[in-house]
Amino acid sequence: MSLINRIKHLDEGFERIRKAVPELPEDAKLCRLLLLVGERLQAEFESKLRPYKLNDSEFRTLVMLFSQPDGSSTPGELCEFTSQGATNMTRIANALAKRGLITRGHNITDRRQVVMQITAAGRRFVQKMLPGMMPSLRLTFAEFTQSDRNQFSKLMRKLAKNLTQLEHEAGDPP
Amino acid sequence: MSLINRIKHLDEGFERIRKAVPELPEDAKLCRLLLLVGERLQAEFESKLRPYKLNDSEFRTLVMLFSQPDGSSTPGELCEFTSQGATNMTRIANALAKRGLITRGHNITDRRQVVMQITAAGRRFVQKMLPGMMPSLRLTFAEFTQSDRNQFSKLMRKLAKNLTQLEHEAGDPP
DNA sequence: ATTATTTATTTCATCAGTGAAATATGCACC
DNA sequence: GGTGCATATTTCACTGATGAAATAAATAAT
């Protein structure tokens, strides 16, 4: 069932739910909308990655390194940036290192720290991958005006701000 | 690291990536924004569900039944609506049935079809759950004006339309 | 009546991520 | 130099989803 049809289905179902739970705010639907679109977008990304035998977290980690000023970082830092557990990060580093996309060494001034460094091959890989994602990216945001883009960015950041506040208030109140 | 900080980190990293891959459209960032917010929102939902020992796909399936005019559907239909595989749907149905939230019977006119029917307990469960999600929902969309909501809905639907087109064009061209 | 198709289930193997606990190593403090 | 802390890795058990293939049961086609 296409995304459009699922949204149509959502619109209909939501009306019936509101009949039974009138307190349900309209925002619940916005929320589902975002999640539906997000899932689909995520699936699109992963399908681009699959042929290269990389999964999403591996690729994101690699791009994270690519985007560092010196192309390197430590597992601990990357755990923070990507909200991954340390166990996972070790696994990801293993996978990337085995494929020669990164190297692992030790920080000279603190030999406890591992430094993961993107290799030339890793950079080439990212530079080859990114354009492959362009076509669907352009299609996805087709007919977006500059004002649409600005609105979109603004709304996402507003959501992010609120969600961050939610995180902090989650420190269980008495 | 908070969502806000991750976005700040994204803003900085993106600039550096653009230095190396100038063709990368600004939309790539919008895309990551949406995915970041979507992930966080999804996590929020799942945390609400966890105490009830239901996972996301189980709950969504239950709500799907709740939203049907007669509170019932078949595994095949639900697979379409939720983009789940048949194997998964059987597992979900098992879980929901074991907890008494749905019943399973056979369609009278076509005994191959299983009909999953939400029970009174299932309805009560949904009606109890939904309000529990309200507080975070209200916080998430705090300071959204009605115009924000309309914009948001409009943009999501535009994305959905484009993504649906993408799906269809995915029918591998010669 | 036999064959083919549809629907659901079962079985099995696999992947990706999670989290806890134990281990190794190196640093910092004093 | 010994104690304690920080960093990363390993091991293990688990969750949730995924997909292929075999099976069962009922219906449709003819």
CSV table of C-alpha atoms (C1' of nucleotides) in Angstrom, one decimal:
chain,number,residue,atom,x,y,z
A,1,MET,CA,0.0,0.0,0.0
A,2,SER,CA,1.5,3.3,-1.0
A,3,LEU,CA,2.4,6.0,1.4
A,4,ILE,CA,-0.3,8.2,0.1
A,5,ASN,CA,-2.9,5.6,0.6
A,6,ARG,CA,-1.7,4.8,4.1
A,7,ILE,CA,-2.2,8.5,4.9
A,8,LYS,CA,-5.6,8.5,3.5
A,9,HIS,CA,-6.3,5.4,5.6
A,10,LEU,CA,-4.9,7.3,8.6
A,11,ASP,CA,-7.2,10.3,8.0
A,12,GLU,CA,-10.2,8.0,8.0
A,13,GLY,CA,-9.2,5.9,10.9
A,14,PHE,CA,-8.3,8.9,13.0
A,15,GLU,CA,-11.8,10.4,12.6
A,16,ARG,CA,-13.2,7.2,14.0
A,17,ILE,CA,-10.8,7.2,16.9
A,18,ARG,CA,-11.7,10.7,17.8
A,19,LYS,CA,-15.3,9.6,18.1
A,20,ALA,CA,-14.2,7.2,20.9
A,21,VAL,CA,-11.5,9.4,22.4
A,22,PRO,CA,-12.4,13.0,21.9
A,23,GLU,CA,-9.6,14.3,24.0
A,24,LEU,CA,-7.1,13.0,21.4
A,25,PRO,CA,-5.5,16.2,20.1
A,26,GLU,CA,-5.0,16.8,16.4
A,27,ASP,CA,-1.3,16.7,17.0
A,28,ALA,CA,-1.5,13.0,17.3
A,29,LYS,CA,-2.1,12.8,13.7
A,30,LEU,CA,0.7,15.2,12.9
A,31,CYS,CA,2.9,12.9,14.9
A,32,ARG,CA,1.8,9.8,13.0
A,33,LEU,CA,2.3,11.7,9.7
A,34,LEU,CA,5.9,12.5,10.6
A,35,LEU,CA,6.6,8.9,11.7
A,36,LEU,CA,5.1,7.5,8.5
A,37,VAL,CA,7.1,9.8,6.3
A,38,GLY,CA,10.2,9.2,8.4
A,39,GLU,CA,10.0,5.5,8.1
A,40,ARG,CA,9.6,5.6,4.4
A,41,LEU,CA,12.5,8.0,4.0
A,42,GLN,CA,14.6,5.7,6.2
A,43,ALA,CA,13.7,2.7,4.1
A,44,GLU,CA,14.7,4.7,1.0
A,45,PHE,CA,18.1,5.3,2.5
A,46,GLU,CA,18.7,1.8,3.5
A,47,SER,CA,17.8,0.5,0.1
A,48,LYS,CA,20.6,2.7,-1.4
A,49,LEU,CA,23.0,1.4,1.1
A,50,ARG,CA,22.2,-2.3,0.8
A,51,PRO,CA,24.1,-2.9,-2.5
A,52,TYR,CA,27.2,-1.7,-0.7
A,53,LYS,CA,26.7,-4.1,2.2
A,54,LEU,CA,26.7,-1.3,4.7
A,55,ASN,CA,23.9,-0.7,7.2
A,56,ASP,CA,22.6,2.6,8.3
A,57,SER,CA,24.6,3.0,11.5
A,58,GLU,CA,27.8,2.0,9.8
A,59,PHE,CA,27.3,4.6,7.1
A,60,ARG,CA,26.3,7.3,9.5
A,61,THR,CA,29.3,6.6,11.6
A,62,LEU,CA,31.5,6.8,8.5
A,63,VAL,CA,29.9,10.1,7.4
A,64,MET,CA,30.3,11.4,10.9
A,65,LEU,CA,34.1,10.8,10.6
A,66,PHE,CA,34.0,12.3,7.1
A,67,SER,CA,32.5,15.4,8.6
A,68,GLN,CA,35.0,15.8,11.4
A,69,PRO,CA,37.6,18.5,10.7
A,70,ASP,CA,40.5,16.0,10.9
A,71,GLY,CA,38.5,13.0,9.8
A,72,SER,CA,38.9,11.2,13.1
A,73,SER,CA,37.2,10.7,16.4
A,74,THR,CA,37.0,8.2,19.3
A,75,PRO,CA,34.4,5.5,19.9
A,76,GLY,CA,33.3,7.4,23.0
A,77,GLU,CA,32.6,10.5,21.1
A,78,LEU,CA,30.9,8.7,18.3
A,79,CYS,CA,28.7,7.0,20.9
A,80,GLU,CA,27.5,10.4,22.0
A,81,PHE,CA,27.0,11.8,18.5
A,82,THR,CA,25.1,8.8,17.3
A,83,SER,CA,23.3,7.7,20.5
A,84,GLN,CA,24.8,4.2,20.1
A,85,GLY,CA,26.0,2.0,22.9
A,86,ALA,CA,29.6,1.2,23.3
A,87,THR,CA,29.1,-2.4,22.3
A,88,ASN,CA,27.6,-1.4,19.1
A,89,MET,CA,30.3,1.1,18.3
A,90,THR,CA,32.9,-1.6,18.7
A,91,ARG,CA,31.0,-3.7,16.2
A,92,ILE,CA,30.6,-0.8,13.8
A,93,ALA,CA,34.3,0.0,14.0
A,94,ASN,CA,35.2,-3.6,13.4
A,95,ALA,CA,33.0,-3.6,10.3
A,96,LEU,CA,34.4,-0.3,8.9
A,97,ALA,CA,38.0,-1.3,9.7
A,98,LYS,CA,37.7,-4.7,8.0
A,99,ARG,CA,36.6,-2.9,4.8
A,100,GLY,CA,39.5,-0.5,5.0
A,101,LEU,CA,37.2,2.5,5.3
A,102,ILE,CA,38.8,3.5,8.6
A,103,THR,CA,41.9,2.7,10.6
A,104,ARG,CA,42.1,2.3,14.4
A,105,GLY,CA,45.0,3.5,16.4
A,106,HIS,CA,45.7,4.9,19.8
A,107,ASN,CA,45.7,8.4,21.0
A,108,ILE,CA,49.3,9.3,21.7
A,109,THR,CA,48.6,11.4,24.8
A,110,ASP,CA,46.1,9.0,26.2
A,111,ARG,CA,46.6,5.5,25.1
A,112,ARG,CA,43.3,4.4,26.5
A,113,GLN,CA,41.5,6.1,23.7
A,114,VAL,CA,41.1,4.5,20.4
A,115,VAL,CA,41.1,7.0,17.5
A,116,MET,CA,39.1,6.0,14.5
A,117,GLN,CA,40.4,7.7,11.3
A,118,ILE,CA,38.7,7.7,8.0
A,119,THR,CA,41.0,6.5,5.2
A,120,ALA,CA,41.4,7.8,1.7
A,121,ALA,CA,39.3,4.9,0.6
A,122,GLY,CA,36.7,5.8,3.1
A,123,ARG,CA,36.5,9.3,1.8
A,124,ARG,CA,36.2,8.1,-1.7
A,125,PHE,CA,33.4,5.8,-0.7
A,126,VAL,CA,31.4,8.6,0.9
A,127,GLN,CA,32.0,10.8,-2.1
A,128,LYS,CA,30.8,8.1,-4.3
A,129,MET,CA,27.7,7.2,-2.2
A,130,LEU,CA,26.3,10.6,-1.6
A,131,PRO,CA,25.6,11.5,-5.2
A,132,GLY,CA,23.8,8.2,-5.5
A,133,MET,CA,21.4,9.4,-3.0
A,134,MET,CA,20.8,12.7,-4.8
A,135,PRO,CA,18.2,11.6,-7.3
A,136,SER,CA,15.7,10.3,-4.8
A,137,LEU,CA,16.6,13.3,-2.6
A,138,ARG,CA,15.7,15.7,-5.3
A,139,LEU,CA,12.5,13.8,-6.1
A,140,THR,CA,11.5,13.7,-2.5
A,141,PHE,CA,11.8,17.4,-2.1
A,142,ALA,CA,10.5,18.2,-5.5
A,143,GLU,CA,8.2,21.2,-5.7
A,144,PHE,CA,9.5,22.5,-2.5
A,145,THR,CA,9.9,26.3,-2.7
A,146,GLN,CA,12.6,28.0,-0.7
A,147,SER,CA,9.9,29.2,1.6
A,148,ASP,CA,8.8,25.5,2.1
A,149,ARG,CA,12.3,24.6,3.0
A,150,ASN,CA,12.6,27.4,5.5
A,151,GLN,CA,9.3,26.5,7.1
A,152,PHE,CA,10.3,22.8,7.2
A,153,SER,CA,13.6,23.6,8.9
A,154,LYS,CA,11.9,25.9,11.3
A,155,LEU,CA,9.2,23.4,12.3
A,156,MET,CA,11.7,20.6,12.7
A,157,ARG,CA,13.8,22.7,14.9
A,158,LYS,CA,10.9,23.7,17.0
A,159,LEU,CA,10.0,20.1,17.5
A,160,ALA,CA,13.6,19.3,18.4
A,161,LYS,CA,13.6,22.0,21.0
A,162,ASN,CA,10.4,20.7,22.6
A,163,LEU,CA,11.6,17.1,22.5
A,164,THR,CA,14.9,18.1,24.1
A,165,GLN,CA,12.9,19.8,26.9
A,166,LEU,CA,10.9,16.6,27.2
A,167,GLU,CA,14.1,14.6,27.7
A,168,HIS,CA,15.2,16.8,30.5
A,169,GLU,CA,11.9,16.8,32.3
A,170,ALA,CA,12.0,13.1,32.1
A,171,GLY,CA,14.3,13.2,35.2
A,172,ASP,CA,11.5,11.5,37.1
A,173,PRO,CA,9.7,14.2,39.1
A,174,PRO,CA,8.7,13.4,42.8
B,1,MET,CA,23.7,14.3,23.7
B,2,SER,CA,20.5,16.2,23.4
B,3,LEU,CA,18.6,16.4,20.2
B,4,ILE,CA,19.2,20.1,20.0
B,5,ASN,CA,22.9,19.5,20.3
B,6,ARG,CA,22.9,16.8,17.7
B,7,ILE,CA,21.3,19.2,15.3
B,8,LYS,CA,23.9,21.8,16.1
B,9,HIS,CA,26.5,19.2,15.4
B,10,LEU,CA,24.7,18.3,12.2
B,11,ASP,CA,24.7,22.0,11.1
B,12,GLU,CA,28.5,22.2,11.6
B,13,GLY,CA,29.3,18.8,10.0
B,14,PHE,CA,27.1,19.5,7.1
B,15,GLU,CA,29.0,22.6,6.2
B,16,ARG,CA,32.3,20.7,6.1
B,17,ILE,CA,30.7,18.0,4.0
B,18,ARG,CA,29.5,20.6,1.5
B,19,LYS,CA,33.1,21.7,1.2
B,20,ALA,CA,34.1,18.3,-0.1
B,21,VAL,CA,30.9,17.5,-2.0
B,22,PRO,CA,29.5,20.8,-3.2
B,23,GLU,CA,26.7,19.1,-5.3
B,24,LEU,CA,25.1,17.9,-2.1
B,25,PRO,CA,21.7,19.8,-2.0
B,26,GLU,CA,20.5,21.6,1.1
B,27,ASP,CA,17.6,19.1,1.1
B,28,ALA,CA,20.0,16.5,2.4
B,29,LYS,CA,20.1,18.4,5.7
B,30,LEU,CA,16.3,18.7,5.8
B,31,CYS,CA,16.2,15.0,5.3
B,32,ARG,CA,18.5,14.3,8.2
B,33,LEU,CA,16.5,16.7,10.3
B,34,LEU,CA,13.4,14.8,9.7
B,35,LEU,CA,15.0,11.5,10.5
B,36,LEU,CA,16.6,12.8,13.7
B,37,VAL,CA,13.3,14.1,15.0
B,38,GLY,CA,11.4,11.1,13.8
B,39,GLU,CA,13.8,8.7,15.6
B,40,ARG,CA,13.4,10.7,18.8
B,41,LEU,CA,9.7,10.8,18.6
B,42,GLN,CA,9.6,7.1,17.9
B,43,ALA,CA,11.7,6.4,21.0
B,44,GLU,CA,9.3,8.6,23.0
B,45,PHE,CA,6.4,6.4,21.9
B,46,GLU,CA,8.1,3.2,22.6
B,47,SER,CA,9.1,4.3,26.1
B,48,LYS,CA,5.4,4.9,26.8
B,49,LEU,CA,4.6,1.4,25.6
B,50,ARG,CA,7.3,-0.5,27.4
B,51,PRO,CA,5.6,-0.5,30.8
B,52,TYR,CA,2.7,-2.3,29.2
B,53,LYS,CA,4.9,-4.9,27.6
B,54,LEU,CA,3.7,-4.1,24.1
B,55,ASN,CA,6.0,-3.2,21.3
B,56,ASP,CA,5.3,-0.6,18.7
B,57,SER,CA,4.0,-2.9,15.9
B,58,GLU,CA,1.7,-4.7,18.3
B,59,PHE,CA,0.2,-1.5,19.5
B,60,ARG,CA,-0.2,0.0,16.1
B,61,THR,CA,-1.9,-3.2,14.9
B,62,LEU,CA,-4.3,-2.9,17.9
B,63,VAL,CA,-5.0,0.7,17.2
B,64,MET,CA,-5.6,-0.2,13.6
B,65,LEU,CA,-8.3,-2.6,14.7
B,66,PHE,CA,-9.7,0.0,17.1
B,67,SER,CA,-10.0,2.4,14.2
B,68,GLN,CA,-11.9,0.0,11.9
B,69,PRO,CA,-15.6,0.6,11.7
B,70,ASP,CA,-16.4,-2.9,13.1
B,71,GLY,CA,-13.2,-3.3,15.1
B,72,SER,CA,-12.0,-6.2,13.0
B,73,SER,CA,-9.8,-7.0,10.0
B,74,THR,CA,-7.8,-9.9,8.6
B,75,PRO,CA,-4.1,-10.6,8.8
B,76,GLY,CA,-3.8,-10.0,5.1
B,77,GLU,CA,-5.4,-6.6,5.2
B,78,LEU,CA,-3.4,-5.6,8.3
B,79,CYS,CA,-0.2,-6.6,6.5
B,80,GLU,CA,-1.0,-4.1,3.8
B,81,PHE,CA,-1.9,-1.3,6.2
B,82,THR,CA,1.1,-1.7,8.3
B,83,SER,CA,3.6,-2.8,5.7
B,84,GLN,CA,4.4,-5.9,7.8
B,85,GLY,CA,5.2,-9.3,6.4
B,86,ALA,CA,2.7,-12.2,7.0
B,87,THR,CA,5.1,-13.9,9.3
B,88,ASN,CA,5.3,-10.9,11.6
B,89,MET,CA,1.5,-10.4,11.5
B,90,THR,CA,1.0,-14.0,12.8
B,91,ARG,CA,3.4,-13.3,15.6
B,92,ILE,CA,1.7,-10.0,16.4
B,93,ALA,CA,-1.7,-11.7,16.4
B,94,ASN,CA,-0.5,-14.4,18.7
B,95,ALA,CA,0.8,-11.8,21.2
B,96,LEU,CA,-2.4,-9.8,21.1
B,97,ALA,CA,-4.6,-12.8,21.4
B,98,LYS,CA,-2.7,-14.3,24.3
B,99,ARG,CA,-3.3,-11.0,26.2
B,100,GLY,CA,-7.0,-11.1,25.4
B,101,LEU,CA,-6.9,-7.9,23.5
B,102,ILE,CA,-8.2,-9.5,20.3
B,103,THR,CA,-9.9,-12.7,19.3
B,104,ARG,CA,-9.3,-14.8,16.2
B,105,GLY,CA,-12.0,-16.5,14.3
B,106,HIS,CA,-12.8,-17.5,10.8
B,107,ASN,CA,-14.7,-15.6,8.2
B,108,ILE,CA,-18.0,-17.4,7.7
B,109,THR,CA,-18.1,-16.8,3.9
B,110,ASP,CA,-14.5,-17.6,3.3
B,111,ARG,CA,-13.1,-19.9,6.0
B,112,ARG,CA,-9.5,-19.4,4.8
B,113,GLN,CA,-9.5,-15.9,6.2
B,114,VAL,CA,-8.9,-15.3,9.8
B,115,VAL,CA,-10.7,-12.4,11.3
B,116,MET,CA,-9.0,-10.5,14.1
B,117,GLN,CA,-11.5,-8.7,16.3
B,118,ILE,CA,-10.6,-6.3,19.0
B,119,THR,CA,-12.2,-7.3,22.4
B,120,ALA,CA,-13.8,-5.0,25.0
B,121,ALA,CA,-10.6,-5.3,27.0
B,122,GLY,CA,-8.6,-4.3,23.9
B,123,ARG,CA,-10.8,-1.2,23.5
B,124,ARG,CA,-10.3,-0.3,27.1
B,125,PHE,CA,-6.6,-0.8,26.8
B,126,VAL,CA,-6.4,1.6,23.9
B,127,GLN,CA,-8.6,4.1,25.6
B,128,LYS,CA,-6.3,3.9,28.7
B,129,MET,CA,-3.1,4.2,26.7
B,130,LEU,CA,-3.9,7.1,24.4
B,131,PRO,CA,-4.3,9.7,27.1
B,132,GLY,CA,-1.0,8.5,28.6
B,133,MET,CA,0.6,9.7,25.4
B,134,MET,CA,-1.0,13.1,25.5
B,135,PRO,CA,1.3,14.9,27.9
B,136,SER,CA,4.4,14.4,25.8
B,137,LEU,CA,2.4,15.0,22.7
B,138,ARG,CA,1.2,18.3,23.9
B,139,LEU,CA,4.8,19.2,25.0
B,140,THR,CA,6.2,18.1,21.7
B,141,PHE,CA,3.9,20.4,19.7
B,142,ALA,CA,4.0,23.2,22.2
B,143,GLU,CA,4.0,26.7,20.8
B,144,PHE,CA,2.7,25.4,17.5
B,145,THR,CA,0.2,27.8,16.1
B,146,GLN,CA,-2.7,26.7,14.0
B,147,SER,CA,-0.8,27.9,11.0
B,148,ASP,CA,2.2,25.9,12.0
B,149,ARG,CA,0.0,22.8,12.1
B,150,ASN,CA,-1.4,23.5,8.7
B,151,GLN,CA,2.1,24.1,7.3
B,152,PHE,CA,3.3,20.9,8.9
B,153,SER,CA,0.5,18.8,7.6
B,154,LYS,CA,0.9,20.3,4.1
B,155,LEU,CA,4.6,19.7,4.0
B,156,MET,CA,4.4,16.1,5.2
B,157,ARG,CA,1.7,15.4,2.6
B,158,LYS,CA,3.8,16.9,-0.1
B,159,LEU,CA,6.7,14.7,1.0
B,160,ALA,CA,4.4,11.7,1.0
B,161,LYS,CA,3.2,12.4,-2.5
B,162,ASN,CA,6.8,12.6,-3.8
B,163,LEU,CA,7.9,9.5,-2.0
B,164,THR,CA,4.9,7.6,-3.4
B,165,GLN,CA,5.9,8.6,-6.8
B,166,LEU,CA,9.4,7.4,-6.0
B,167,GLU,CA,8.0,4.1,-5.1
B,168,HIS,CA,6.3,3.7,-8.4
B,169,GLU,CA,9.2,4.8,-10.5
B,170,ALA,CA,11.3,2.2,-8.6
B,171,GLY,CA,9.8,-0.3,-11.0
B,172,ASP,CA,13.3,-0.8,-12.5
B,173,PRO,CA,13.5,1.3,-15.7
B,174,PRO,CA,15.2,-0.3,-18.7
C,1,DA,C1',-13.4,-34.5,-9.2
C,2,DT,C1',-9.0,-32.7,-9.9
C,3,DT,C1',-6.1,-28.9,-10.1
C,4,DA,C1',-4.7,-24.4,-9.1
C,5,DT,C1',-4.9,-20.4,-6.2
C,6,DT,C1',-5.4,-17.9,-2.0
C,7,DT,C1',-4.8,-17.3,3.0
C,8,DA,C1',-2.6,-18.2,7.0
C,9,DT,C1',0.7,-20.6,9.8
C,10,DT,C1',5.0,-22.8,10.9
C,11,DT,C1',9.8,-23.5,10.8
C,12,DC,C1',14.2,-21.9,10.1
C,13,DA,C1',18.0,-18.9,9.4
C,14,DT,C1',19.6,-14.3,9.6
C,15,DC,C1',20.4,-9.3,10.7
C,16,DA,C1',20.6,-5.2,13.5
C,17,DG,C1',20.5,-3.4,17.7
C,18,DT,C1',20.4,-3.5,23.1
C,19,DG,C1',22.2,-3.9,27.5
C,20,DA,C1',24.6,-6.1,31.5
C,21,DA,C1',28.7,-7.9,33.2
C,22,DA,C1',33.3,-9.2,33.1
C,23,DT,C1',38.0,-8.1,31.4
C,24,DA,C1',42.1,-5.5,29.9
C,25,DT,C1',44.6,-1.6,29.6
C,26,DG,C1',46.2,2.9,30.7
C,27,DC,C1',45.8,7.1,33.2
C,28,DA,C1',45.6,10.1,37.5
C,29,DC,C1',46.1,10.9,42.1
C,30,DC,C1',48.6,10.9,46.2
D,1,DG,C1',53.7,1.8,43.8
D,2,DG,C1',49.0,1.1,45.0
D,3,DT,C1',44.1,2.5,44.5
D,4,DG,C1',40.6,4.1,41.9
D,5,DC,C1',38.7,5.9,37.5
D,6,DA,C1',38.2,6.0,32.4
D,7,DT,C1',38.1,3.7,27.9
D,8,DA,C1',37.4,0.1,25.0
D,9,DT,C1',36.5,-4.6,24.1
D,10,DT,C1',34.6,-9.2,24.7
D,11,DT,C1',31.0,-12.3,25.9
D,12,DC,C1',26.4,-13.4,26.5
D,13,DA,C1',21.6,-13.3,26.4
D,14,DC,C1',17.8,-11.1,24.4
D,15,DT,C1',14.4,-8.3,21.4
D,16,DG,C1',12.3,-7.3,17.1
D,17,DA,C1',12.1,-7.6,12.6
D,18,DT,C1',12.8,-10.0,8.0
D,19,DG,C1',12.4,-13.3,4.5
D,20,DA,C1',12.3,-17.9,2.3
D,21,DA,C1',10.4,-22.2,2.1
D,22,DA,C1',7.3,-25.8,3.4
D,23,DT,C1',2.8,-26.9,5.0
D,24,DA,C1',-2.3,-26.8,5.9
D,25,DA,C1',-6.7,-25.6,4.8
D,26,DA,C1',-10.3,-23.7,2.0
D,27,DT,C1',-12.0,-21.9,-2.1
D,28,DA,C1',-12.1,-21.2,-7.3
D,29,DA,C1',-11.7,-22.8,-11.9
D,30,DT,C1',-12.7,-26.1,-15.3
